[in-house]
PDB file of C-alpha atoms and ligand atoms in Angstrom:
ATOM      1  CA  MET A 734     -20.356 -33.590  23.194  1.00  0.00           C
ATOM      2  CA  SER A 735     -22.027 -30.200  23.007  1.00  0.00           C
ATOM      3  CA  GLU A 736     -25.498 -29.405  21.757  1.00  0.00           C
ATOM      4  CA  SER A 737     -23.995 -27.349  18.960  1.00  0.00           C
ATOM      5  CA  GLU A 738     -22.863 -30.545  17.234  1.00  0.00           C
ATOM      6  CA  ASP A 739     -26.449 -31.719  16.894  1.00  0.00           C
ATOM      7  CA  VAL A 740     -27.671 -31.487  13.323  1.00  0.00           C
ATOM      8  CA  LEU A 741     -31.153 -32.178  14.640  1.00  0.00           C
ATOM      9  CA  ARG A 742     -32.920 -31.693  17.959  1.00  0.00           C
ATOM     10  CA  VAL A 743     -36.501 -32.516  18.817  1.00  0.00           C
ATOM     11  CA  GLU A 744     -37.788 -31.040  22.068  1.00  0.00           C
ATOM     12  CA  HIS A 745     -41.018 -31.925  23.861  1.00  0.00           C
ATOM     13  CA  VAL A 746     -42.832 -32.942  20.699  1.00  0.00           C
ATOM     14  CA  GLY A 747     -46.408 -34.154  21.047  1.00  0.00           C
ATOM     15  CA  LYS A 748     -48.861 -35.349  18.418  1.00  0.00           C
ATOM     16  CA  ARG A 749     -52.440 -36.567  18.684  1.00  0.00           C
ATOM     17  CA  PHE A 750     -54.754 -38.088  16.123  1.00  0.00           C
ATOM     18  CA  GLY A 751     -58.217 -37.554  17.552  1.00  0.00           C
ATOM     19  CA  PRO A 752     -58.359 -39.691  20.689  1.00  0.00           C
ATOM     20  CA  VAL A 753     -54.981 -41.330  19.998  1.00  0.00           C
ATOM     21  CA  THR A 754     -51.871 -39.786  21.489  1.00  0.00           C
ATOM     22  CA  ALA A 755     -49.153 -40.908  19.070  1.00  0.00           C
ATOM     23  CA  LEU A 756     -46.335 -38.855  20.647  1.00  0.00           C
ATOM     24  CA  ARG A 757     -46.334 -37.541  24.221  1.00  0.00           C
ATOM     25  CA  ASP A 758     -43.155 -35.671  25.039  1.00  0.00           C
ATOM     26  CA  VAL A 759     -40.449 -36.716  22.649  1.00  0.00           C
ATOM     27  CA  ASN A 760     -36.888 -35.492  23.007  1.00  0.00           C
ATOM     28  CA  LEU A 761     -34.357 -36.679  20.478  1.00  0.00           C
ATOM     29  CA  HIS A 762     -31.076 -35.483  19.110  1.00  0.00           C
ATOM     30  CA  LEU A 763     -28.825 -36.482  16.247  1.00  0.00           C
ATOM     31  CA  ARG A 764     -25.164 -35.583  15.891  1.00  0.00           C
ATOM     32  CA  LYS A 765     -23.323 -34.943  12.659  1.00  0.00           C
ATOM     33  CA  GLY A 766     -22.283 -38.179  11.004  1.00  0.00           C
ATOM     34  CA  GLU A 767     -24.152 -40.286  13.520  1.00  0.00           C
ATOM     35  CA  VAL A 768     -26.404 -43.254  12.754  1.00  0.00           C
ATOM     36  CA  LEU A 769     -29.205 -43.390  15.318  1.00  0.00           C
ATOM     37  CA  GLY A 770     -31.300 -46.549  15.539  1.00  0.00           C
ATOM     38  CA  LEU A 771     -34.911 -46.097  16.599  1.00  0.00           C
ATOM     39  CA  LEU A 772     -36.607 -49.185  18.040  1.00  0.00           C
ATOM     40  CA  GLY A 773     -40.141 -49.611  19.285  1.00  0.00           C
ATOM     41  CA  ASP A 774     -43.243 -51.747  19.198  1.00  0.00           C
ATOM     42  CA  ASN A 775     -45.905 -51.388  16.492  1.00  0.00           C
ATOM     43  CA  GLY A 776     -47.918 -48.246  17.145  1.00  0.00           C
ATOM     44  CA  ALA A 777     -45.270 -46.781  19.469  1.00  0.00           C
ATOM     45  CA  GLY A 778     -45.046 -43.606  17.350  1.00  0.00           C
ATOM     46  CA  LYS A 779     -41.874 -44.198  15.309  1.00  0.00           C
ATOM     47  CA  SER A 780     -43.327 -43.315  11.907  1.00  0.00           C
ATOM     48  CA  THR A 781     -45.179 -40.308  13.295  1.00  0.00           C
ATOM     49  CA  LEU A 782     -41.934 -38.948  14.702  1.00  0.00           C
ATOM     50  CA  ILE A 783     -40.144 -39.450  11.381  1.00  0.00           C
ATOM     51  CA  LYS A 784     -43.018 -37.801   9.520  1.00  0.00           C
ATOM     52  CA  ILE A 785     -42.792 -34.748  11.770  1.00  0.00           C
ATOM     53  CA  ILE A 786     -39.035 -34.464  11.252  1.00  0.00           C
ATOM     54  CA  SER A 787     -39.486 -34.755   7.485  1.00  0.00           C
ATOM     55  CA  GLY A 788     -42.156 -32.040   7.323  1.00  0.00           C
ATOM     56  CA  PHE A 789     -44.944 -34.446   6.338  1.00  0.00           C
ATOM     57  CA  GLN A 790     -46.917 -33.851   9.524  1.00  0.00           C
ATOM     58  CA  LYS A 791     -47.000 -30.963  11.977  1.00  0.00           C
ATOM     59  CA  PRO A 792     -46.534 -31.524  15.692  1.00  0.00           C
ATOM     60  CA  ASP A 793     -49.241 -30.315  18.079  1.00  0.00           C
ATOM     61  CA  GLU A 794     -46.537 -29.070  20.412  1.00  0.00           C
ATOM     62  CA  GLY A 795     -42.796 -29.009  20.808  1.00  0.00           C
ATOM     63  CA  ARG A 796     -39.846 -27.567  18.959  1.00  0.00           C
ATOM     64  CA  LEU A 797     -37.516 -28.641  16.185  1.00  0.00           C
ATOM     65  CA  PHE A 798     -33.952 -27.406  15.741  1.00  0.00           C
ATOM     66  CA  ILE A 799     -32.110 -28.022  12.491  1.00  0.00           C
ATOM     67  CA  LYS A 800     -28.389 -27.334  12.651  1.00  0.00           C
ATOM     68  CA  GLY A 801     -29.026 -25.229  15.716  1.00  0.00           C
ATOM     69  CA  ASP A 802     -31.831 -23.107  14.280  1.00  0.00           C
ATOM     70  CA  GLU A 803     -35.360 -23.476  15.546  1.00  0.00           C
ATOM     71  CA  THR A 804     -37.488 -24.332  12.534  1.00  0.00           C
ATOM     72  CA  GLU A 805     -41.168 -24.838  11.849  1.00  0.00           C
ATOM     73  CA  LEU A 806     -41.329 -27.168   8.886  1.00  0.00           C
ATOM     74  CA  ARG A 807     -44.033 -26.151   6.440  1.00  0.00           C
ATOM     75  CA  SER A 808     -43.843 -29.142   4.093  1.00  0.00           C
ATOM     76  CA  VAL A 809     -41.760 -32.058   2.855  1.00  0.00           C
ATOM     77  CA  ASP A 810     -40.258 -29.752   0.228  1.00  0.00           C
ATOM     78  CA  HIS A 811     -39.339 -27.251   2.932  1.00  0.00           C
ATOM     79  CA  ALA A 812     -37.609 -29.986   4.964  1.00  0.00           C
ATOM     80  CA  ARG A 813     -35.833 -31.198   1.828  1.00  0.00           C
ATOM     81  CA  SER A 814     -34.587 -27.691   1.103  1.00  0.00           C
ATOM     82  CA  LEU A 815     -33.007 -27.779   4.575  1.00  0.00           C
ATOM     83  CA  GLY A 816     -31.261 -31.077   3.813  1.00  0.00           C
ATOM     84  CA  ILE A 817     -33.719 -33.534   5.381  1.00  0.00           C
ATOM     85  CA  ASP A 818     -34.946 -36.433   3.279  1.00  0.00           C
ATOM     86  CA  CYS A 819     -36.986 -39.452   4.261  1.00  0.00           C
ATOM     87  CA  VAL A 820     -37.694 -42.964   3.016  1.00  0.00           C
ATOM     88  CA  TYR A 821     -41.220 -43.538   4.277  1.00  0.00           C
ATOM     89  CA  GLN A 822     -42.425 -46.912   5.400  1.00  0.00           C
ATOM     90  CA  ASP A 823     -45.144 -46.715   2.761  1.00  0.00           C
ATOM     91  CA  LEU A 824     -42.480 -45.675   0.277  1.00  0.00           C
ATOM     92  CA  ALA A 825     -44.076 -42.742  -1.526  1.00  0.00           C
ATOM     93  CA  LEU A 826     -43.298 -44.156  -4.943  1.00  0.00           C
ATOM     94  CA  VAL A 827     -45.854 -43.521  -7.671  1.00  0.00           C
ATOM     95  CA  ASN A 828     -46.973 -46.893  -9.004  1.00  0.00           C
ATOM     96  CA  GLN A 829     -47.758 -45.780 -12.532  1.00  0.00           C
ATOM     97  CA  LEU A 830     -44.412 -44.054 -13.069  1.00  0.00           C
ATOM     98  CA  ASP A 831     -41.304 -45.929 -14.105  1.00  0.00           C
ATOM     99  CA  VAL A 832     -38.088 -46.348 -12.109  1.00  0.00           C
ATOM    100  CA  VAL A 833     -36.335 -43.258 -13.484  1.00  0.00           C
ATOM    101  CA  GLN A 834     -39.417 -41.064 -13.094  1.00  0.00           C
ATOM    102  CA  ASN A 835     -39.760 -42.169  -9.485  1.00  0.00           C
ATOM    103  CA  MET A 836     -36.096 -41.669  -8.826  1.00  0.00           C
ATOM    104  CA  PHE A 837     -36.371 -38.019  -9.842  1.00  0.00           C
ATOM    105  CA  LEU A 838     -39.886 -37.353  -8.677  1.00  0.00           C
ATOM    106  CA  ARG A 839     -40.027 -33.648  -7.768  1.00  0.00           C
ATOM    107  CA  ARG A 840     -36.282 -33.388  -8.293  1.00  0.00           C
ATOM    108  CA  GLU A 841     -36.139 -33.661 -12.080  1.00  0.00           C
ATOM    109  CA  ARG A 842     -32.849 -32.663 -13.668  1.00  0.00           C
ATOM    110  CA  LEU A 843     -33.178 -30.004 -16.325  1.00  0.00           C
ATOM    111  CA  HIS A 844     -30.887 -29.240 -19.251  1.00  0.00           C
ATOM    112  CA  SER A 845     -29.947 -25.687 -18.518  1.00  0.00           C
ATOM    113  CA  PRO A 846     -30.732 -23.212 -19.861  1.00  0.00           C
ATOM    114  CA  MET A 847     -33.424 -25.147 -21.730  1.00  0.00           C
ATOM    115  CA  PRO A 848     -36.148 -26.480 -19.473  1.00  0.00           C
ATOM    116  CA  PHE A 849     -36.193 -29.985 -20.968  1.00  0.00           C
ATOM    117  CA  LEU A 850     -35.954 -32.980 -18.729  1.00  0.00           C
ATOM    118  CA  ALA A 851     -32.580 -34.596 -19.114  1.00  0.00           C
ATOM    119  CA  ARG A 852     -33.912 -38.117 -19.647  1.00  0.00           C
ATOM    120  CA  SER A 853     -30.672 -39.845 -20.530  1.00  0.00           C
ATOM    121  CA  ARG A 854     -28.798 -38.191 -17.709  1.00  0.00           C
ATOM    122  CA  MET A 855     -31.500 -39.139 -15.233  1.00  0.00           C
ATOM    123  CA  ARG A 856     -31.407 -42.696 -16.579  1.00  0.00           C
ATOM    124  CA  GLN A 857     -27.624 -42.904 -16.120  1.00  0.00           C
ATOM    125  CA  GLU A 858     -27.814 -41.493 -12.627  1.00  0.00           C
ATOM    126  CA  THR A 859     -30.593 -43.909 -11.711  1.00  0.00           C
ATOM    127  CA  ARG A 860     -28.536 -46.847 -12.914  1.00  0.00           C
ATOM    128  CA  ALA A 861     -25.475 -45.633 -11.023  1.00  0.00           C
ATOM    129  CA  ALA A 862     -27.445 -45.086  -7.808  1.00  0.00           C
ATOM    130  CA  LEU A 863     -28.971 -48.564  -7.962  1.00  0.00           C
ATOM    131  CA  ASP A 864     -25.629 -50.155  -8.817  1.00  0.00           C
ATOM    132  CA  GLU A 865     -24.105 -48.405  -5.835  1.00  0.00           C
ATOM    133  CA  ILE A 866     -26.605 -50.084  -3.562  1.00  0.00           C
ATOM    134  CA  GLY A 867     -26.092 -53.354  -5.402  1.00  0.00           C
ATOM    135  CA  VAL A 868     -29.768 -54.143  -5.840  1.00  0.00           C
ATOM    136  CA  ASN A 869     -30.652 -55.515  -9.231  1.00  0.00           C
ATOM    137  CA  VAL A 870     -33.456 -53.754 -11.091  1.00  0.00           C
ATOM    138  CA  PRO A 871     -33.169 -55.105 -14.649  1.00  0.00           C
ATOM    139  CA  ARG A 872     -35.363 -52.559 -16.439  1.00  0.00           C
ATOM    140  CA  LEU A 873     -35.720 -48.905 -15.591  1.00  0.00           C
ATOM    141  CA  ASN A 874     -38.632 -48.151 -17.916  1.00  0.00           C
ATOM    142  CA  VAL A 875     -41.252 -50.329 -16.239  1.00  0.00           C
ATOM    143  CA  PRO A 876     -43.891 -48.934 -13.879  1.00  0.00           C
ATOM    144  CA  VAL A 877     -42.655 -49.578 -10.343  1.00  0.00           C
ATOM    145  CA  ALA A 878     -45.963 -51.333  -9.592  1.00  0.00           C
ATOM    146  CA  ARG A 879     -44.485 -54.333 -11.400  1.00  0.00           C
ATOM    147  CA  LEU A 880     -41.403 -54.578  -9.178  1.00  0.00           C
ATOM    148  CA  SER A 881     -40.984 -56.596  -6.001  1.00  0.00           C
ATOM    149  CA  GLY A 882     -41.309 -54.997  -2.572  1.00  0.00           C
ATOM    150  CA  GLY A 883     -37.558 -55.238  -2.079  1.00  0.00           C
ATOM    151  CA  GLN A 884     -36.806 -53.584  -5.406  1.00  0.00           C
ATOM    152  CA  ARG A 885     -39.249 -50.780  -4.644  1.00  0.00           C
ATOM    153  CA  GLN A 886     -37.697 -50.247  -1.242  1.00  0.00           C
ATOM    154  CA  ALA A 887     -34.234 -50.169  -2.829  1.00  0.00           C
ATOM    155  CA  ILE A 888     -35.366 -47.481  -5.271  1.00  0.00           C
ATOM    156  CA  ALA A 889     -36.750 -45.376  -2.432  1.00  0.00           C
ATOM    157  CA  VAL A 890     -33.505 -45.737  -0.463  1.00  0.00           C
ATOM    158  CA  ALA A 891     -31.363 -45.031  -3.538  1.00  0.00           C
ATOM    159  CA  ARG A 892     -33.402 -41.930  -4.291  1.00  0.00           C
ATOM    160  CA  THR A 893     -32.832 -40.508  -0.830  1.00  0.00           C
ATOM    161  CA  VAL A 894     -29.161 -41.414  -0.568  1.00  0.00           C
ATOM    162  CA  HIS A 895     -28.611 -39.976  -4.040  1.00  0.00           C
ATOM    163  CA  SER A 896     -30.174 -36.648  -3.055  1.00  0.00           C
ATOM    164  CA  ASP A 897     -28.151 -33.899  -1.418  1.00  0.00           C
ATOM    165  CA  ALA A 898     -29.667 -34.687   1.955  1.00  0.00           C
ATOM    166  CA  GLU A 899     -27.525 -34.247   5.048  1.00  0.00           C
ATOM    167  CA  ILE A 900     -30.075 -35.824   7.374  1.00  0.00           C
ATOM    168  CA  ILE A 901     -31.557 -39.087   6.143  1.00  0.00           C
ATOM    169  CA  LEU A 902     -34.553 -40.711   7.785  1.00  0.00           C
ATOM    170  CA  LEU A 903     -35.163 -44.395   7.037  1.00  0.00           C
ATOM    171  CA  ASP A 904     -38.459 -45.876   8.215  1.00  0.00           C
ATOM    172  CA  GLU A 905     -37.968 -49.651   8.360  1.00  0.00           C
ATOM    173  CA  PRO A 906     -35.873 -49.782   5.195  1.00  0.00           C
ATOM    174  CA  LEU A 907     -35.497 -53.557   5.455  1.00  0.00           C
ATOM    175  CA  ALA A 908     -39.187 -54.306   5.995  1.00  0.00           C
ATOM    176  CA  ALA A 909     -40.049 -55.528   2.492  1.00  0.00           C
ATOM    177  CA  MET A 910     -36.658 -57.051   1.792  1.00  0.00           C
ATOM    178  CA  GLY A 911     -35.186 -60.494   1.692  1.00  0.00           C
ATOM    179  CA  ALA A 912     -31.982 -61.241   3.606  1.00  0.00           C
ATOM    180  CA  LYS A 913     -29.709 -60.498   0.652  1.00  0.00           C
ATOM    181  CA  GLU A 914     -31.295 -57.168  -0.276  1.00  0.00           C
ATOM    182  CA  GLY A 915     -31.420 -56.226   3.402  1.00  0.00           C
ATOM    183  CA  ALA A 916     -27.718 -56.935   3.790  1.00  0.00           C
ATOM    184  CA  MET A 917     -27.035 -54.581   0.885  1.00  0.00           C
ATOM    185  CA  ILE A 918     -28.970 -51.787   2.527  1.00  0.00           C
ATOM    186  CA  LEU A 919     -27.087 -52.387   5.791  1.00  0.00           C
ATOM    187  CA  ASP A 920     -23.808 -52.294   3.847  1.00  0.00           C
ATOM    188  CA  LEU A 921     -24.871 -48.987   2.362  1.00  0.00           C
ATOM    189  CA  VAL A 922     -25.661 -47.596   5.811  1.00  0.00           C
ATOM    190  CA  ALA A 923     -22.256 -48.835   7.007  1.00  0.00           C
ATOM    191  CA  ARG A 924     -20.554 -47.024   4.095  1.00  0.00           C
ATOM    192  CA  LEU A 925     -22.413 -43.800   4.810  1.00  0.00           C
ATOM    193  CA  ARG A 926     -21.513 -44.135   8.488  1.00  0.00           C
ATOM    194  CA  ALA A 927     -17.840 -44.596   7.637  1.00  0.00           C
ATOM    195  CA  GLU A 928     -17.913 -41.547   5.347  1.00  0.00           C
ATOM    196  CA  GLY A 929     -19.495 -39.457   8.116  1.00  0.00           C
ATOM    197  CA  ARG A 930     -21.010 -36.955   5.666  1.00  0.00           C
ATOM    198  CA  VAL A 931     -24.662 -37.612   6.410  1.00  0.00           C
ATOM    199  CA  SER A 932     -26.507 -38.203   9.665  1.00  0.00           C
ATOM    200  CA  ILE A 933     -29.098 -40.964   9.742  1.00  0.00           C
ATOM    201  CA  VAL A 934     -32.113 -41.992  11.807  1.00  0.00           C
ATOM    202  CA  MET A 935     -33.000 -45.592  11.008  1.00  0.00           C
ATOM    203  CA  ILE A 936     -36.120 -47.287  12.319  1.00  0.00           C
ATOM    204  CA  ALA A 937     -35.646 -51.040  12.539  1.00  0.00           C
ATOM    205  CA  HIS A 938     -37.165 -54.065  14.184  1.00  0.00           C
ATOM    206  CA  ASN A 939     -34.111 -56.215  14.448  1.00  0.00           C
ATOM    207  CA  TYR A 940     -31.971 -55.419  17.510  1.00  0.00           C
ATOM    208  CA  VAL A 941     -28.938 -57.091  16.001  1.00  0.00           C
ATOM    209  CA  HIS A 942     -29.129 -54.853  12.922  1.00  0.00           C
ATOM    210  CA  VAL A 943     -29.351 -51.780  15.127  1.00  0.00           C
ATOM    211  CA  LEU A 944     -26.485 -52.840  17.371  1.00  0.00           C
ATOM    212  CA  GLU A 945     -24.313 -53.572  14.336  1.00  0.00           C
ATOM    213  CA  SER A 946     -25.232 -50.617  12.122  1.00  0.00           C
ATOM    214  CA  CYS A 947     -25.871 -47.743  14.508  1.00  0.00           C
ATOM    215  CA  ASP A 948     -23.805 -45.561  16.816  1.00  0.00           C
ATOM    216  CA  ARG A 949     -26.626 -45.048  19.279  1.00  0.00           C
ATOM    217  CA  VAL A 950     -30.015 -46.555  20.000  1.00  0.00           C
ATOM    218  CA  ASN A 951     -33.239 -44.923  21.169  1.00  0.00           C
ATOM    219  CA  LEU A 952     -36.277 -46.890  22.218  1.00  0.00           C
ATOM    220  CA  ILE A 953     -39.708 -45.362  21.822  1.00  0.00           C
ATOM    221  CA  GLN A 954     -42.484 -46.762  23.977  1.00  0.00           C
ATOM    222  CA  ASP A 955     -46.037 -45.494  23.880  1.00  0.00           C
ATOM    223  CA  GLY A 956     -45.107 -42.137  22.371  1.00  0.00           C
ATOM    224  CA  GLU A 957     -42.051 -41.436  24.506  1.00  0.00           C
ATOM    225  CA  ILE A 958     -38.312 -42.048  24.170  1.00  0.00           C
ATOM    226  CA  THR A 959     -37.539 -44.232  27.163  1.00  0.00           C
ATOM    227  CA  PHE A 960     -34.011 -45.366  26.389  1.00  0.00           C
ATOM    228  CA  ASP A 961     -30.977 -43.671  24.883  1.00  0.00           C
ATOM    229  CA  LYS A 962     -27.564 -45.312  24.849  1.00  0.00           C
ATOM    230  CA  PRO A 963     -24.570 -45.758  22.574  1.00  0.00           C
ATOM    231  CA  THR A 964     -24.837 -49.182  20.947  1.00  0.00           C
ATOM    232  CA  ALA A 965     -21.438 -50.008  22.431  1.00  0.00           C
ATOM    233  CA  ASP A 966     -22.948 -49.715  25.933  1.00  0.00           C
ATOM    234  CA  THR A 967     -25.978 -51.941  25.467  1.00  0.00           C
ATOM    235  CA  SER A 968     -26.865 -55.422  24.279  1.00  0.00           C
ATOM    236  CA  VAL A 969     -29.638 -57.516  22.788  1.00  0.00           C
ATOM    237  CA  GLU A 970     -30.264 -58.830  26.310  1.00  0.00           C
ATOM    238  CA  GLU A 971     -30.741 -55.387  27.808  1.00  0.00           C
ATOM    239  CA  LEU A 972     -33.061 -54.261  24.994  1.00  0.00           C
ATOM    240  CA  ASN A 973     -35.040 -57.478  25.248  1.00  0.00           C
ATOM    241  CA  GLU A 974     -35.469 -57.062  28.966  1.00  0.00           C
ATOM    242  CA  ILE A 975     -36.995 -53.592  28.541  1.00  0.00           C
ATOM    243  CA  VAL A 976     -39.407 -54.811  25.899  1.00  0.00           C
ATOM    244  CA  VAL A 977     -40.408 -57.896  27.910  1.00  0.00           C
ATOM    245  CA  GLU A 978     -41.063 -55.583  30.859  1.00  0.00           C
ATOM    246  CA  GLU A 979     -43.310 -53.473  28.616  1.00  0.00           C
ATOM    247  CA  TYR A 980     -45.315 -56.563  27.619  1.00  0.00           C
ATOM    248  CA  ARG A 981     -45.713 -57.524  31.279  1.00  0.00           C
ATOM    249  CA  ARG A 982     -46.989 -54.043  32.117  1.00  0.00           C
ATOM    250  CA  ALA A 983     -49.356 -54.008  29.162  1.00  0.00           C
ATOM    251  CA  ARG A 984     -50.712 -57.448  30.086  1.00  0.00           C
ATOM    252  CA  ALA A 985     -51.168 -56.467  33.715  1.00  0.00           C
ATOM    253  CA  GLN A 986     -53.117 -53.384  32.584  1.00  0.00           C
ATOM    254  CA  ALA A 987     -55.232 -55.421  30.186  1.00  0.00           C
ATOM    255  CA  THR A 988     -56.224 -57.910  32.870  1.00  0.00           C
ATOM    256  CA  GLN A 989     -56.962 -55.315  35.548  1.00  0.00           C
TER     257      GLN A 989
HETATM  258  N1  ADP B 380     -52.787 -40.429  10.181  1.00  0.00           N
HETATM  259  C1  ADP B 380     -53.167 -41.030  11.313  1.00  0.00           C
HETATM  260  N2  ADP B 380     -54.455 -40.957  11.727  1.00  0.00           N
HETATM  261  C2  ADP B 380     -54.860 -41.538  12.873  1.00  0.00           C
HETATM  262  N3  ADP B 380     -54.046 -42.236  13.685  1.00  0.00           N
HETATM  263  C3  ADP B 380     -52.758 -42.356  13.323  1.00  0.00           C
HETATM  264  C4  ADP B 380     -52.262 -41.766  12.132  1.00  0.00           C
HETATM  265  N4  ADP B 380     -50.928 -42.041  12.032  1.00  0.00           N
HETATM  266  C5  ADP B 380     -50.624 -42.776  13.122  1.00  0.00           C
HETATM  267  N5  ADP B 380     -51.712 -42.973  13.898  1.00  0.00           N
HETATM  268  C6  ADP B 380     -51.743 -43.698  15.179  1.00  0.00           C
HETATM  269  O1  ADP B 380     -50.689 -43.201  15.982  1.00  0.00           O
HETATM  270  C7  ADP B 380     -50.041 -44.257  16.680  1.00  0.00           C
HETATM  271  C8  ADP B 380     -48.569 -44.319  16.291  1.00  0.00           C
HETATM  272  O2  ADP B 380     -48.482 -44.733  14.937  1.00  0.00           O
HETATM  273  P1  ADP B 380     -47.105 -44.860  14.169  1.00  0.00           P
HETATM  274  O3  ADP B 380     -46.327 -43.624  14.375  1.00  0.00           O
HETATM  275  O4  ADP B 380     -47.399 -45.261  12.772  1.00  0.00           O
HETATM  276  O5  ADP B 380     -46.402 -46.067  14.963  1.00  0.00           O
HETATM  277  P2  ADP B 380     -45.173 -47.009  14.552  1.00  0.00           P
HETATM  278  O6  ADP B 380     -44.547 -46.465  13.319  1.00  0.00           O
HETATM  279  O7  ADP B 380     -44.270 -46.981  15.745  1.00  0.00           O
HETATM  280  O8  ADP B 380     -45.747 -48.382  14.344  1.00  0.00           O
HETATM  281  C9  ADP B 380     -50.811 -45.520  16.338  1.00  0.00           C
HETATM  282  O9  ADP B 380     -51.782 -45.724  17.337  1.00  0.00           O
HETATM  283  C10 ADP B 380     -51.457 -45.171  15.011  1.00  0.00           C
HETATM  284  O10 ADP B 380     -52.636 -45.905  14.824  1.00  0.00           O
HETATM  285 MG1   MG B 381     -44.194 -47.289  11.467  1.00  0.00          MG
END
């Protein structure tokens, strides 16, 4: 497949936080309609990479291409205006606001031409978006601080999927969820994959989830992408072997 079909390309991206090198020389690409699974140990740089692609952080070096155009993202809003939306690991919900307010945070619907917030329309859309995911949030007018981790995560995912985003970044969407809620999110990803309208990068811990839900898998180790294969061409065993090898190397270094 040609480069022109990439909705997103990351070339030679590096990022440091003081003495810590979070990303070294990251190259990544995402094709239209593709679901890319991103695996990696804690601290490998997964969230940093996602934050750079979503405009939340700036890379120290490297280039970003969105639908073929080289782009320097100025902010999350800038990335969103280009069709990139992210569900952050730390969620970015506002605790004191209720479900509907969070759902439309910075994307409030207005009654045109009058600049009033369309409360009832936002409420209906929130309900529909949550129903679509299948996660039960009984009351929409409670501060999200009072909801469970899984419910909060579902709201964050629903918000992003419900937006007009063409590129969706999911940072460990199943992390705070029980098995049932997690299965619903995976079902949603499967539906989006079948529709082929949006392209998705999903960070996950569970190899089986990635092999089942994604078209391709990348492994990030110590700030670099070290593995890139279609899920059809790899296996839990192969992924395990690479990670076990990494542990061996790390242990050998630690005991030197
Ligand atoms: N804002 C930050 N300030 C300082 N260090 C950070 C910051 N964000 C991430 N790091 C460091 O960068 C490395 C990669 O972090 P992260 O991208 O969150 O990894 P992952 O999501 O793969 O667990 C870690 O060593 C982490 O401590
Ligand atoms: Mg992370």
